[in-house]
Every structure is written in structure tokens, then in C-alpha cells.
Coordinates of C-alpha atoms and ligand atoms in Angstrom, one line a residue:
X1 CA -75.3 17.4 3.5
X2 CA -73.0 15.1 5.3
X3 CA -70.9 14.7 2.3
X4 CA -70.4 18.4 2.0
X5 CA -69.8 19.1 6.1
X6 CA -67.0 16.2 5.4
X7 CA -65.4 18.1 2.3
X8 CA -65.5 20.8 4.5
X9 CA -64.0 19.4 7.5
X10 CA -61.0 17.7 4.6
X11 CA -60.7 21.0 3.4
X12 CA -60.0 22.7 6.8
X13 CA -57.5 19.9 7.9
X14 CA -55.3 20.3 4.6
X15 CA -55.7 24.2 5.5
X16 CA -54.3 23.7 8.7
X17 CA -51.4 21.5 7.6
X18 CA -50.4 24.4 4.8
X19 CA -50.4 27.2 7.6
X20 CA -48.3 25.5 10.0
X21 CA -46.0 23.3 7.8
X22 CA -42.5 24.3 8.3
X23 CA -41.7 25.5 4.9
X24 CA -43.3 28.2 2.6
X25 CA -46.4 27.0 0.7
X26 CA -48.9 29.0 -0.9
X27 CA -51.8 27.7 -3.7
X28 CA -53.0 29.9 -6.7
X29 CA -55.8 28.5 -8.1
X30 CA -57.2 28.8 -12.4
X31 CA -55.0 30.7 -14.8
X32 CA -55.4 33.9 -12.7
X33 CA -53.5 32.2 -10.1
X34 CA -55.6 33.7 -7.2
X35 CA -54.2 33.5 -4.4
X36 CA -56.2 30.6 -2.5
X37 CA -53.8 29.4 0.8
X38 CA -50.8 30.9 1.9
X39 CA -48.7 30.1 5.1
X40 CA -47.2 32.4 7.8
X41 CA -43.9 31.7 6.0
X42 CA -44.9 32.7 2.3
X43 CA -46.2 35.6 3.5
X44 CA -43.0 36.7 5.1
X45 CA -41.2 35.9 1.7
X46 CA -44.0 38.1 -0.4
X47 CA -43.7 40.5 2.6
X48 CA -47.4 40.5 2.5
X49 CA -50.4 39.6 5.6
X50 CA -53.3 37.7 4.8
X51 CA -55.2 40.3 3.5
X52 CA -53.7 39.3 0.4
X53 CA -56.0 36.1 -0.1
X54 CA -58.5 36.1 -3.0
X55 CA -56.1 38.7 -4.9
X56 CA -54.1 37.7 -8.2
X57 CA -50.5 36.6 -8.0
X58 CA -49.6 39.6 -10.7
X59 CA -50.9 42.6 -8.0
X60 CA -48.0 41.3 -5.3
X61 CA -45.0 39.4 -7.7
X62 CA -43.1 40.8 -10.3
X63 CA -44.0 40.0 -14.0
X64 CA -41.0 37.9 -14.1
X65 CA -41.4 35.7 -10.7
X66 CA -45.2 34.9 -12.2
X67 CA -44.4 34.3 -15.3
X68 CA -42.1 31.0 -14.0
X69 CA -45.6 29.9 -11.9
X70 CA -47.5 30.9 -15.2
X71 CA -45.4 28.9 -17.0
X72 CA -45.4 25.9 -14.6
X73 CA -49.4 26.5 -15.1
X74 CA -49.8 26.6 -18.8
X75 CA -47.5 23.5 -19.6
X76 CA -47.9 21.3 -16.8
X77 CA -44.4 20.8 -15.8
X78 CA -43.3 21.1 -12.7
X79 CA -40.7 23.9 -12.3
X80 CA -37.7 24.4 -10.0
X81 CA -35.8 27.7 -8.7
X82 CA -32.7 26.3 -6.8
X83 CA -30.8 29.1 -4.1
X84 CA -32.9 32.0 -5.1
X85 CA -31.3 35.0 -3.2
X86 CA -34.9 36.9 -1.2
X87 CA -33.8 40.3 0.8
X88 CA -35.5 39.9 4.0
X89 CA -36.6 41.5 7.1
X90 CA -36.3 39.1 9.8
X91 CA -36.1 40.9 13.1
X92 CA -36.1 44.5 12.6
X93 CA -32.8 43.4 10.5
X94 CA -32.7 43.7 6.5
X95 CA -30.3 40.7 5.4
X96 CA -30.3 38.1 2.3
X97 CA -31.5 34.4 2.6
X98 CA -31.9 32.0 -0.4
X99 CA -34.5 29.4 -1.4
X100 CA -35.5 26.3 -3.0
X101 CA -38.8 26.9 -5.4
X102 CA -40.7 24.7 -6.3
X103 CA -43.6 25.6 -9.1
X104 CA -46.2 22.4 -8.9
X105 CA -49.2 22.0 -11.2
X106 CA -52.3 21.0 -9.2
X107 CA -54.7 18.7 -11.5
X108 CA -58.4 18.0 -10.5
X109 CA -60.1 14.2 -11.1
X110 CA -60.1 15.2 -14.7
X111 CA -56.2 15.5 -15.4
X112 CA -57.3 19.6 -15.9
X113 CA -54.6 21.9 -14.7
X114 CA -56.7 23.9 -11.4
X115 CA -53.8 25.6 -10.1
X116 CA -50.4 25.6 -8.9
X117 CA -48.9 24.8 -5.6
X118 CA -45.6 26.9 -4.6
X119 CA -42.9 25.6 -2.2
X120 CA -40.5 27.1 -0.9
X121 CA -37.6 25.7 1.4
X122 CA -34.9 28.0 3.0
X123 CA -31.4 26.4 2.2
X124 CA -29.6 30.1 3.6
X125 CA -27.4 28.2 6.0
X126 CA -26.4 25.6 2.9
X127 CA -25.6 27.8 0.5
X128 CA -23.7 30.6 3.1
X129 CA -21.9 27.1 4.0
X130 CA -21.0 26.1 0.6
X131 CA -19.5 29.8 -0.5
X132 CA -17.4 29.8 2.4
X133 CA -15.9 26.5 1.4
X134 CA -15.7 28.2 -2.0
X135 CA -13.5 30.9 -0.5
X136 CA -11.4 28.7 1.6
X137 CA -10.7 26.9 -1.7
X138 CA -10.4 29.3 -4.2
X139 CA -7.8 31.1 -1.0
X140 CA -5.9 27.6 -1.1
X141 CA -5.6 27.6 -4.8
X142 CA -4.2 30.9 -5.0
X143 CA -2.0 30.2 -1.9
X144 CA -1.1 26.8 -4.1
X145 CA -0.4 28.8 -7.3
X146 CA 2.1 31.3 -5.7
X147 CA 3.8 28.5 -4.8
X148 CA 4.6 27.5 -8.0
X149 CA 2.7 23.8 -7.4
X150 CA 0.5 22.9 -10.2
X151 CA -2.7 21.7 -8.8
X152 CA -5.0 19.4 -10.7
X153 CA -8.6 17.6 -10.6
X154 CA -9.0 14.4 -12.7
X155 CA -12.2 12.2 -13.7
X156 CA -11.6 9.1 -13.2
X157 CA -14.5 8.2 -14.9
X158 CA -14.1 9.9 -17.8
X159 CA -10.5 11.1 -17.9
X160 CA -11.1 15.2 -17.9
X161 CA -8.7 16.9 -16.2
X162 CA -9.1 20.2 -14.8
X163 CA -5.5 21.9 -14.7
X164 CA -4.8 24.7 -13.3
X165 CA -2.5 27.6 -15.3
X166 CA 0.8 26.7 -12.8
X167 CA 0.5 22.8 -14.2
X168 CA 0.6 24.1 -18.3
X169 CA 3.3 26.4 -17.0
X170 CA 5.2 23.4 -15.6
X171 CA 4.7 21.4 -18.7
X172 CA 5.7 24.0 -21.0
X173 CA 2.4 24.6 -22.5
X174 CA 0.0 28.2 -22.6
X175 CA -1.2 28.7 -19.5
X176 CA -4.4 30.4 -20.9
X177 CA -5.3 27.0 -23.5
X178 CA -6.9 23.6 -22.1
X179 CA -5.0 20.6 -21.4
X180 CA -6.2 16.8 -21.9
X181 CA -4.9 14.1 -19.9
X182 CA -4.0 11.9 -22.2
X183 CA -1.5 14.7 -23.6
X184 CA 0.2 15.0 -20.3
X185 CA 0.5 11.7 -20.1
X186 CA 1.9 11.8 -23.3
X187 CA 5.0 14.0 -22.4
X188 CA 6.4 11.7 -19.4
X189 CA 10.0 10.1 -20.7
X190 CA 9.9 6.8 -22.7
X191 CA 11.8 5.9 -20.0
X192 CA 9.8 6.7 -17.0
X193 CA 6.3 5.6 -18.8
X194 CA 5.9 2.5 -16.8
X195 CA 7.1 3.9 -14.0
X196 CA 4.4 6.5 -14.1
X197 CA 1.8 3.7 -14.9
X198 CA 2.6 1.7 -12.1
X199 CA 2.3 4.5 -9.9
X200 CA -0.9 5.4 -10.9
X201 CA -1.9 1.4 -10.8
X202 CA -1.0 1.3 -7.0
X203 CA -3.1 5.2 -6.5
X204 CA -6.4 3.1 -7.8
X205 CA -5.7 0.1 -5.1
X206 CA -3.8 1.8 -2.2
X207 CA -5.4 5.6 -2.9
X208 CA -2.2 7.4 -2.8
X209 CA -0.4 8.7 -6.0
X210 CA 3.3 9.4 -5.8
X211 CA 5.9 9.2 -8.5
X212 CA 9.0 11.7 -9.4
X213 CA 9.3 11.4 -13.4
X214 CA 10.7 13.0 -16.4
X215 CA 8.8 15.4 -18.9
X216 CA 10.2 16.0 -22.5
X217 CA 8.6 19.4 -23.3
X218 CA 7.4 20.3 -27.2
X219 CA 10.8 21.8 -27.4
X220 CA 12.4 18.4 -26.9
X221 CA 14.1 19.9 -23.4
X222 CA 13.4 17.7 -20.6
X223 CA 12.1 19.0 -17.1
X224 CA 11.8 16.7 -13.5
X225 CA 8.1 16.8 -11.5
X226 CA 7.2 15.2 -8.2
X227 CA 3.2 14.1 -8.4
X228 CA 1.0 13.6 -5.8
X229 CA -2.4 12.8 -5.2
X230 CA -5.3 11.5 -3.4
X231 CA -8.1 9.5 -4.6
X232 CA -12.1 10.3 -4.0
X233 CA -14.3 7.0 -4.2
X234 CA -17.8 7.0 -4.1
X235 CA -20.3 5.9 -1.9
X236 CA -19.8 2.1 -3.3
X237 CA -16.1 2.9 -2.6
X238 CA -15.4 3.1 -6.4
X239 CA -12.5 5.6 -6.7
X240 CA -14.3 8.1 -9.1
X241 CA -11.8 11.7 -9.1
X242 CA -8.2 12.2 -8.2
X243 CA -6.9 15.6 -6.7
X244 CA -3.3 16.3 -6.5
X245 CA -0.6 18.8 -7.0
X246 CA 2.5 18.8 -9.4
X247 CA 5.6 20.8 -8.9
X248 CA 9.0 21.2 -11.1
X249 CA 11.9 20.0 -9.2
X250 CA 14.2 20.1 -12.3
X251 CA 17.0 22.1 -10.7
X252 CA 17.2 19.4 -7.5
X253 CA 17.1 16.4 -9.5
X254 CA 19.9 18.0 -11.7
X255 CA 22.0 18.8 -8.0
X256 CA 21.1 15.3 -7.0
X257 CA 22.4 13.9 -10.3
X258 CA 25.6 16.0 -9.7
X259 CA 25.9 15.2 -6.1
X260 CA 25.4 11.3 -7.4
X261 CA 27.7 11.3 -10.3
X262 CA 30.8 13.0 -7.9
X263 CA 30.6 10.2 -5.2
X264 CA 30.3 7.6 -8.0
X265 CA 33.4 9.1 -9.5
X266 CA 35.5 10.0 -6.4
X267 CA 34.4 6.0 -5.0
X268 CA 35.6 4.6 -8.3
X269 CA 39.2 6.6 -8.1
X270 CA 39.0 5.7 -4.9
X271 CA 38.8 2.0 -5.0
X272 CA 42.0 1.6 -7.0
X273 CA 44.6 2.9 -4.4
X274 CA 42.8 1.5 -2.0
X275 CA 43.0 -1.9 -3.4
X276 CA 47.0 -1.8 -3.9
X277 CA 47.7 -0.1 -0.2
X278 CA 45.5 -3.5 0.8
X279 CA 47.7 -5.9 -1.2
X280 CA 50.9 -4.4 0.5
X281 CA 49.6 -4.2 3.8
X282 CA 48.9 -7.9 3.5
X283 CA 52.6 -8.2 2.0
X284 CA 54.1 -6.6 5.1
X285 CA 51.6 -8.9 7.0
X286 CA 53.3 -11.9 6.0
X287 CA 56.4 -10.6 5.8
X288 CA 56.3 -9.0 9.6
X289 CA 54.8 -12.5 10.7
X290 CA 58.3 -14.6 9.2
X291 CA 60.3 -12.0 11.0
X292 CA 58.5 -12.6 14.1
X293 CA 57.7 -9.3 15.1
X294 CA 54.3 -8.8 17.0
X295 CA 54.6 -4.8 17.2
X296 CA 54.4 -4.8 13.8
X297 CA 52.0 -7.7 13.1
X298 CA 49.4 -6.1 15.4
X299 CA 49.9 -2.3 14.3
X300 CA 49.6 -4.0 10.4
X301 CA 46.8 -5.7 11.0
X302 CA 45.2 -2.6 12.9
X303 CA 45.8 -0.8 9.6
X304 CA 44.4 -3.9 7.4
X305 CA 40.9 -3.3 9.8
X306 CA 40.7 0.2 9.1
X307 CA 41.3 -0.1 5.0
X308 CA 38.7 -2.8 5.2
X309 CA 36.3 -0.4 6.9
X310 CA 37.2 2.5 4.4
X311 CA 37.2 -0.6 1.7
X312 CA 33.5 -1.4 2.9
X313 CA 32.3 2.7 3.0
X314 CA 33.2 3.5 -0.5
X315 CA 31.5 0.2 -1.5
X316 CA 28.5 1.5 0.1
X317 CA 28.7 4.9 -1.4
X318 CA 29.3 2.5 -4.9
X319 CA 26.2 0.9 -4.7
X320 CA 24.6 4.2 -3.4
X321 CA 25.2 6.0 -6.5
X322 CA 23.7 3.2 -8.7
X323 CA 20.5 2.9 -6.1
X324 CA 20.2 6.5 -7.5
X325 CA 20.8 6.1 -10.9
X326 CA 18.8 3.3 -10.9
X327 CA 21.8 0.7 -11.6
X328 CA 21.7 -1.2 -9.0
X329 CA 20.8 -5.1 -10.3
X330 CA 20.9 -8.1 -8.7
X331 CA 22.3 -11.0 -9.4
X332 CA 19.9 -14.0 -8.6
X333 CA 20.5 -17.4 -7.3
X334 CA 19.5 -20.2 -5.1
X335 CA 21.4 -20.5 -1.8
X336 CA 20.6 -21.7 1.4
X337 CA 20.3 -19.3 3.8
X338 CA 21.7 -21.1 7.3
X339 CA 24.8 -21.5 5.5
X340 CA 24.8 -18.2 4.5
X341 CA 24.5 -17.1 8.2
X342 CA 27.2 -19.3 9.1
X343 CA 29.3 -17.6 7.1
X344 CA 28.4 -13.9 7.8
X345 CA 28.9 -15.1 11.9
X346 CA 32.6 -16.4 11.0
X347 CA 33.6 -12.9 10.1
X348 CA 31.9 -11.3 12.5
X349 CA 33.0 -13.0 15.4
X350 CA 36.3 -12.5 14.8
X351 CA 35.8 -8.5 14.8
X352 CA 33.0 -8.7 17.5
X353 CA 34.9 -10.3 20.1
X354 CA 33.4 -9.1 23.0
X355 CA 30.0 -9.7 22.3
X356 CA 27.8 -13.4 22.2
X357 CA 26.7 -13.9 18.9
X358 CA 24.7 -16.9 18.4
X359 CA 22.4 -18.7 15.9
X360 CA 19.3 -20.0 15.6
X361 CA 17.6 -22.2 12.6
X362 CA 15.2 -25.0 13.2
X363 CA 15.5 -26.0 9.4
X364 CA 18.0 -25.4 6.8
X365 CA 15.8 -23.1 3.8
X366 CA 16.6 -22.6 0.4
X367 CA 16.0 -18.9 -1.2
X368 CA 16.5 -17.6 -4.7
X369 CA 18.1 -14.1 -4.0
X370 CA 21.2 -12.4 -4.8
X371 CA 23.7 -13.8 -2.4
X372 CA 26.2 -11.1 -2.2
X373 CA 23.4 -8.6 -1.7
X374 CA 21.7 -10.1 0.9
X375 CA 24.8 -11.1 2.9
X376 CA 25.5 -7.3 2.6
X377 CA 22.1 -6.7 4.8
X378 CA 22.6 -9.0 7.4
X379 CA 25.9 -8.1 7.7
X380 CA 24.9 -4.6 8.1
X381 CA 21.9 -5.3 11.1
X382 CA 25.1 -7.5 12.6
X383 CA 27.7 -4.7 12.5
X384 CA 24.9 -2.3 13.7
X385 CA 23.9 -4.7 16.1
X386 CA 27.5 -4.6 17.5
X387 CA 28.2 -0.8 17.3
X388 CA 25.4 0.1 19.3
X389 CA 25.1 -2.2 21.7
X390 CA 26.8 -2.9 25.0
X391 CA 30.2 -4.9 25.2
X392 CA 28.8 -8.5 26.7
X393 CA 25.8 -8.3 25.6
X394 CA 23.8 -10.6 23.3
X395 CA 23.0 -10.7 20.0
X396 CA 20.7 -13.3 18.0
X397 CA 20.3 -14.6 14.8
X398 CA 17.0 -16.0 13.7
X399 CA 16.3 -17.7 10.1
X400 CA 12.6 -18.8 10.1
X401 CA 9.6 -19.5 8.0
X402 CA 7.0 -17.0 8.4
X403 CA 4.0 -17.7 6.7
X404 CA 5.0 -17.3 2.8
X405 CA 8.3 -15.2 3.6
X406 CA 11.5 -16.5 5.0
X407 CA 12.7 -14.0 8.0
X408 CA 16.3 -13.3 9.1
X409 CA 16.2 -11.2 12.3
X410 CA 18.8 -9.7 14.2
X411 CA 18.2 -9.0 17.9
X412 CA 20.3 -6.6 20.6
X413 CA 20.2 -5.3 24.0
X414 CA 21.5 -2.1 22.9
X415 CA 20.4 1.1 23.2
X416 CA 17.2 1.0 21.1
X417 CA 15.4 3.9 18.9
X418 CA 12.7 6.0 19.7
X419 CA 9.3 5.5 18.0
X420 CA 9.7 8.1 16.0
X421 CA 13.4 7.1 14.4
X422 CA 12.2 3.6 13.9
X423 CA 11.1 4.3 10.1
X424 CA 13.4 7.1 9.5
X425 CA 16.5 5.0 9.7
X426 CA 15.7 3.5 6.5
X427 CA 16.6 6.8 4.8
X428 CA 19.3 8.0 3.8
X429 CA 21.9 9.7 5.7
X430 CA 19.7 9.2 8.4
X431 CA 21.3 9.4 12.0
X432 CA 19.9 9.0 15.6
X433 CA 21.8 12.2 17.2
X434 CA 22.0 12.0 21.0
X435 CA 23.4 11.1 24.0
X436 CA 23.2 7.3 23.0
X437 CA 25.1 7.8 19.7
X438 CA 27.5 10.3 21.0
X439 CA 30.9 8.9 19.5
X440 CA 29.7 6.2 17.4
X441 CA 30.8 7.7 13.7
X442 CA 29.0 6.3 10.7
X443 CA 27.3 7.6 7.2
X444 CA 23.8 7.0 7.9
X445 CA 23.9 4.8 4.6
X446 CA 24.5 1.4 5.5
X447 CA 20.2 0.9 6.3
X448 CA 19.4 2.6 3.4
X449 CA 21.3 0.4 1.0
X450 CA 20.0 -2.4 3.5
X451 CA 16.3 -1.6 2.5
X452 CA 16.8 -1.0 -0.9
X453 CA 18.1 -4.4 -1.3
X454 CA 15.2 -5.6 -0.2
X455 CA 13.0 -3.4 -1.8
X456 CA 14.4 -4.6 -5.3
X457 CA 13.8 -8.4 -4.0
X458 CA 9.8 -7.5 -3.2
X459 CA 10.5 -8.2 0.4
X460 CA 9.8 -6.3 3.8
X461 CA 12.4 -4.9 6.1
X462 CA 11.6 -3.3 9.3
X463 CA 12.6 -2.8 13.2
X464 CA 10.8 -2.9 16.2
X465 CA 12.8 -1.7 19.4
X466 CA 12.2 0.0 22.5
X467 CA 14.5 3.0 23.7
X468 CA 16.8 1.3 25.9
X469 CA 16.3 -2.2 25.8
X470 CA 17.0 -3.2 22.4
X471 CA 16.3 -3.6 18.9
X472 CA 15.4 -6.2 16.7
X473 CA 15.7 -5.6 13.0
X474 CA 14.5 -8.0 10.7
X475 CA 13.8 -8.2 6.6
X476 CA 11.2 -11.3 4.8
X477 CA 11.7 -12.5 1.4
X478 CA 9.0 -14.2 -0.6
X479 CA 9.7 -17.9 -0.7
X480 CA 7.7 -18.9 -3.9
X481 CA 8.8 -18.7 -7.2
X482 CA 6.4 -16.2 -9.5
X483 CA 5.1 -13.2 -8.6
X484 CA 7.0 -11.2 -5.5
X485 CA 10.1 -12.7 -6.6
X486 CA 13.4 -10.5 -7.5
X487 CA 13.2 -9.7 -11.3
Ligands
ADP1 P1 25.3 4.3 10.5 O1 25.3 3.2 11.5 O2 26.5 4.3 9.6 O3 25.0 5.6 11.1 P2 22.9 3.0 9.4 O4 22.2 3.4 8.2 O5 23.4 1.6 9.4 O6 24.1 4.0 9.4 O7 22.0 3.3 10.6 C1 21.3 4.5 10.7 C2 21.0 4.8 12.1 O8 20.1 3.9 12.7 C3 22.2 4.8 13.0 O9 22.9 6.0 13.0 C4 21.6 4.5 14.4 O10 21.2 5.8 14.9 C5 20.4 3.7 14.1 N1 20.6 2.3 14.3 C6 21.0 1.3 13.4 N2 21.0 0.1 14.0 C7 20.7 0.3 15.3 C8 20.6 -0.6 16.4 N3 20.9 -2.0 16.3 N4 20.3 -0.1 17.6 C9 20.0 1.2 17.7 N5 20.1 2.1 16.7 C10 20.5 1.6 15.5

């Protein structure tokens, strides 16, 4: 008697828990599946009241929705419905929701099948969640597509690639067949192969992919694209997909290469006249100097300055054109560095006379770099130093150790740069355009070429500065021999 008033009691506890649990559970007991227990909130999704208890599932359900609990019944497996879309009246308002099913067989002691237990969860605001993120996305692809930007999803793991139609288009291939990865990868240039790999080699470390490259289509024409993309990593921080976009930039490239191969040409024809009005300028140096007379020594040696200057722009518009064509090569040896400085200061002095250069070098360091190059940098952050800079004002040379690098540094009291300008004058043609600069002429090439240099040595150039006080620019080159030195 006890024993049953217990069962009784158990079975009115588990009762209670069904009717007020927060999600939709009903049971249907034997192969009838009569309804036995059914919760304020599987009601509402049967639209049913409790009347309803003791009746078969197949007088309320449709022969389809109890055949999936029949079948979860008759084999024993538990069955799931995922986002199932309910109409439902909620409020005196008629709207759609969607649910999680789940069909659970119920065994007695005996492992025999006595029913099946239904659960349903509500995942409306989920799924209403994900299709707007579906729209936004499919919106940005089509906005992406008009555009003329190929956009593209790859697997890390397994190397699919989804592609969209714009990214065959750009490749030359049907828009309406699949693409592999590996056979857009096969269509970069010979030449740009390893390019492409080590672009993609630095995406899986650093997470962003960048790289402008050459394509030979199947019709042996070859086509320009800028890449870029993003890496997704998992939760163990394994990158695991890439997204990015690819777009044809043929037609600039081909501009660029124009614009590239005139100042290459009109430097070169340059260079020659230039050299020959040098050599006779220097001729009527001399010759001005014997004859003793200063008017002309002073207005020929004013001359000799400016062909110098012109000398030292179509240099840097040389070595700009074969940055670009990617024919720019060093030419590496071991120097010391002080005396290097020494050097640079001799020329500069003379030219800077009104301002106080000085060095300073608590050891003498050797460096295996391209002289001539590197010379050209520091002269550069000197001459730059000078031009925008007060007359009287200081400027100081620093050769140090720092940590693995050796670091030449070149401070001013000048006029400074504004946050904003202080990684944008390492492009090119890039000038600061105000008040400050008003006056002070100049190509906007001379940093460019100064961080390319360094670039191809595998060192670090940068500035810091503060608007009106000064600037200190400064560039490190690996010391040790091996990796991170020039090739
Ligand atoms: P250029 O001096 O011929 O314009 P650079 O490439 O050498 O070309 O310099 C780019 C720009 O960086 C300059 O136009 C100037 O605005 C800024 N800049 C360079 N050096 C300094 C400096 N020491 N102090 C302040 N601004 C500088």
C-alpha cells in the first residue's frame, strides 16, 4: 500500500515537472500513442485543451506528423525535426514560429518500447535571426557581384572552394561550371607562382591574404587580379576557411606598366645630357677659378647644385621604375656603418650649412648590406631632415645596436607629421600638403624608394614625430648572417 501511495506520489511529481517545464513535452503511450501527459505548451502547438488526454495521437495530428512519432515508436530510434515552421495563434495574432522536435522512445525495465516522449523547443527567434543574416549576405553578394569583384569561400581543410560566377568570369572560365582550387591556382604566371605562395604562407600565420598576380587564361592571354582575404580559425585558433574577394585590375596594371616604362625611358634619355652639361659646368668651374672671377665661380657652382639635385631626381625616378618592374637588386657587401655616416655627414654639411649636424656611435658596427643603397636612405632622412626643419636647428645621427638589428636614426626639430601622415609618407608620391610644407617642392618619392630599400634588405623603417616638435625617422637591419638577411 505504501509502495503504491509512493508510485503515486513519483508519478505526480514527474507530472508536475512535464506541465510546467519550459518547453513542449507531451507522452503517448503503446503503439496507439494515446495521449498520456501533455504540457500547457504542447497544447498550444496542437491547438488543443486538455480534454484531449486519453485520445489517440491520429484523431488530432496529421497522418504524416504521426507517422514520424510512429516511426520513432516502431524502430526505436530516436528521431529529430530541426526548425519546423507551426502557424500559430499567440495573442489574438495568427503568425509563424519554428521548432525543434524531438521523437524519443520510452522503454520500460524490460528494454520494451511503452511509448514515446515528444519535445519540442521554440528556436523562432534563431532561425528569424539566421534568415536575416542570410539576406544581408545574399544582399552583399549581389551588391559584391555588380561590382565586378569575384568573391570566394575556401576550405582550408579540405581545399573546396566555393566561387562565385564573377571569379570564373575573371578567370576566363563558364560562369555556370564549378571551379577547383587547385585549377585556379594553376593559372597564376610561372612567374608570380611563388609570389602567390608566399602570400598565402604569411595569410595562414598573420591572417591576412594580399597579393596582386598574373593569370594566363586557357587562351594563353594573360589578365592582372588583386586578392584579398581574411582567415576564419576555429575555436582551437586553427585557421580552418578563408573568405575573400578577387577583382581584374588588368587595364591599371597595363597604365601602371605604361606610366612605368615612360619615366624609365624619359630618365634614361635624360641622364645623358645631363651628365655632359655636368662635365662642362665643372670645365668652366675650373676654368672661372684660374681666371679669378668669383661672379662666375659662385653663379657656376649655383648651377653645378641645381644639376646635381635634377642629377639625384631622375636617379630616384631610375630606381623607381625598376622598384616597379621589380628590377631593383642589391648589391651586397660588408661595410662598417660609422664610416659610412661619416661620409654621408661630409656631403651634407657642406650643403646644410646652417644647421648642427652631429654624430653619435658608441661602437664602430659591421653590416652586410648594399652600400650604395643604404647611403641613399640615410642620405634621404638627412636631406629631409634639413628641408623641413628650421635653419639652426639640430639634427642627430644615431648608429646603435638594438637587440638583433643595427638602427640608424635621424632626429629633427622640424615641423613634425601628424599621426595620420606618419605611415603614409612611405608611399609613393606621398606629400604632407599644408601650411608647414607650403613652398618646400619635392616628388614625394624619395621615402618611398627609402623604404623599399629596406624592404628588399628584410629590415624595418619607420618615424615617430609629433606635429611641431620634430621627427625622428629611423630604419633596423638584421645583424646576423642567415635568415632576414638581403638575398
Ligand atoms: P619629398 O620630400 O620629395 O616630398 P619624401 O618621400 O622624401 O619626398 O617625403 C614625403 C613627405 O614626408 C614629404 O613631402 C614631407 O611632407 C614628409 N616628410 C619627410 N621627412 C620629413 C621630416 N623630417 N619632417 C617632417 N615631414 C617630413
Amino acid at each position: 500500500m505504501k509502495n503504491k501511495d509512493q508510485n503515486i506520489a513519483a508519478k505526480q511529481h514527474i507530472d508536475d515537472l512535464i506541465i510546467q517545464a519550459p518547453v513542449a513535452i507531451g507522452f503517448l503511450k503503446g503503439p496507439d500513442l494515446i495521449i498520456e501527459s501533455a504540457n500547457t505548451n504542447i497544447l498550444e502547438l496542437w491547438e488543443k485543451q486538455t480534454d484531449i488526454i486519453g485520445w489517440p495521437l491520429a484523431l488530432i495530428l496529421k497522418p504524416d506528423d504521426v507517422k514520424l512519432v510512429w516511426d520513432a515508436y516502431k524502430s526505436g530510434h530516436i528521431h529529430y525535426g530541426y526548425e519546423t515552421p507551426i502557424w500559430l495563434n499567440r495573442n489574438g495574432h495568427i503568425n509563424l514560429f519554428y521548432f525543434d522536435f524531438v521523437y524519443q522512445p520510452v522503454k520500460d525495465n524490460d528494454n520494451n518500447i511503452i511509448g514515446v516522449m515528444v519535445v519540442a523547443t521554440e528556436v523562432t527567434k534563431q532561425v528569424i535571426a539566421r534568415q536575416l543574416l542570410e539576406d544581408a549576405e545574399e544582399r552583399l553578394r549581389l551588391a559584391i557581384e555588380a561590382t565586378g569583384i569575384g568573391n570566394w569561400d575556401l576550405d582550408l581543410v579540405n581545399n573546396d572552394v566555393i566561387a562565385s560566377p564573377t571569379l570564373s568570369v575573371i578567370f576566363g572560365l563558364d560562369p555556370d561550371e564549378s571551379v577547383t582550387h587547385m585549377e585556379l591556382r594553376g593559372m597564376i604566371h610561372p612567374d608570380d607562382k611563388s609570389l602567390v605562395n608566399d602570400a598565402y604562407k604569411k595569410a595562414i600565420k598573420a591572417g591576412v591574404y594580399s597579393y596582386e598576380a598574373r593569370i594566363v587564361w586557357t587562351d594563353g592571354s594573360i589578365h592582372w587580379i588583386r586578392t584579398t582575404g581574411k582567415i576564419l580559425y576555429d575555436a582551437l585558433h586553427k585557421p580552418v576557411r578563408m573568405l575573400g574577394t578577387t577583382h581584374d585590375i588588368t587595364k591599371r596594371k597595363q597604365e601602371e606598366i605604361m606610366k612605368n616604362d615612360f619615366i624609365a625611358m624619359a630618365s634614361h634619355e635624360l641622364k645623358t645630357p645631363l651628365t655632359s652639361l655636368k662635365a662642362y659646368t665643372q670645365l668652366l668651374v675650373s676654368k672661372a677659378q684660374k681666371a679669378g672671377d668669383d661672379f662666375f665661380i659662385s653663379a657656376l657652382e649655383k648651377s653645378e647644385n641645381q644639376i646635381n639635385k635634377m642629377s639625384r631626381l631622375i636617379h630616384g625616378f631610375l630606381d623607381m621604375s625598376k622598384i616597379e618592374s621589380g628590377k631593383l637588386k642589391l648589391n651586397i657587401q660588408s661595410f662598417d656603418m660609422n664610416e659610412l655616416v661619416v661620409e654621408i655627414m661630409a656631403d651634407k654639411v657642406l650643403i646644410a650649412p646652417d644647421h648642427v649636424l652631429s654624430f653619435k656611435s658608441k661602437q664602430s658596427i659591421q653590416i652586410t648590406a648594399d652600400r650604395e643603397k643604404i647611403a641613399q636612405v640615410i642620405s634621404n632622412f638627412i636631406s629631409n631632415a634639413v628641408k623641413y626643419s628650421p635653419k639652426g636647428s639640430a639634427i642627430t645621427i644615431v648608429v646603435k645596436k638594438h637587440n638583433e638589428d643595427l638602427k640608424v636614426s635621424v632626429k629633427d626639430a622640424g615641423i613634425g607629421l601628424k599621426k595620420s601622415d606618419q605611415q603614409t609618407v612611405f608611399q609613393r608620391f606621398y606629400r604632407v600638403e599644408d601650411e608647414s610644407t607650403r613652398g618646400l617642392s619635392g616628388f614625394g618619392i624619395g621615402l618611398y624608394l627609402s623604404a623599399e630599400i629596406i624592404r628588399l634588405h628584410h629590415g624595418k623603417i619607420a618615424v615617430e614625430s609629433e606635429e611641431g616638435k620634430g621627427s625622428e625617422f629611423y630604419f633596423l637591419l638584421p645583424l646576423e648572417t642567415g635568415e632576414g638577411q638581403p638575398a
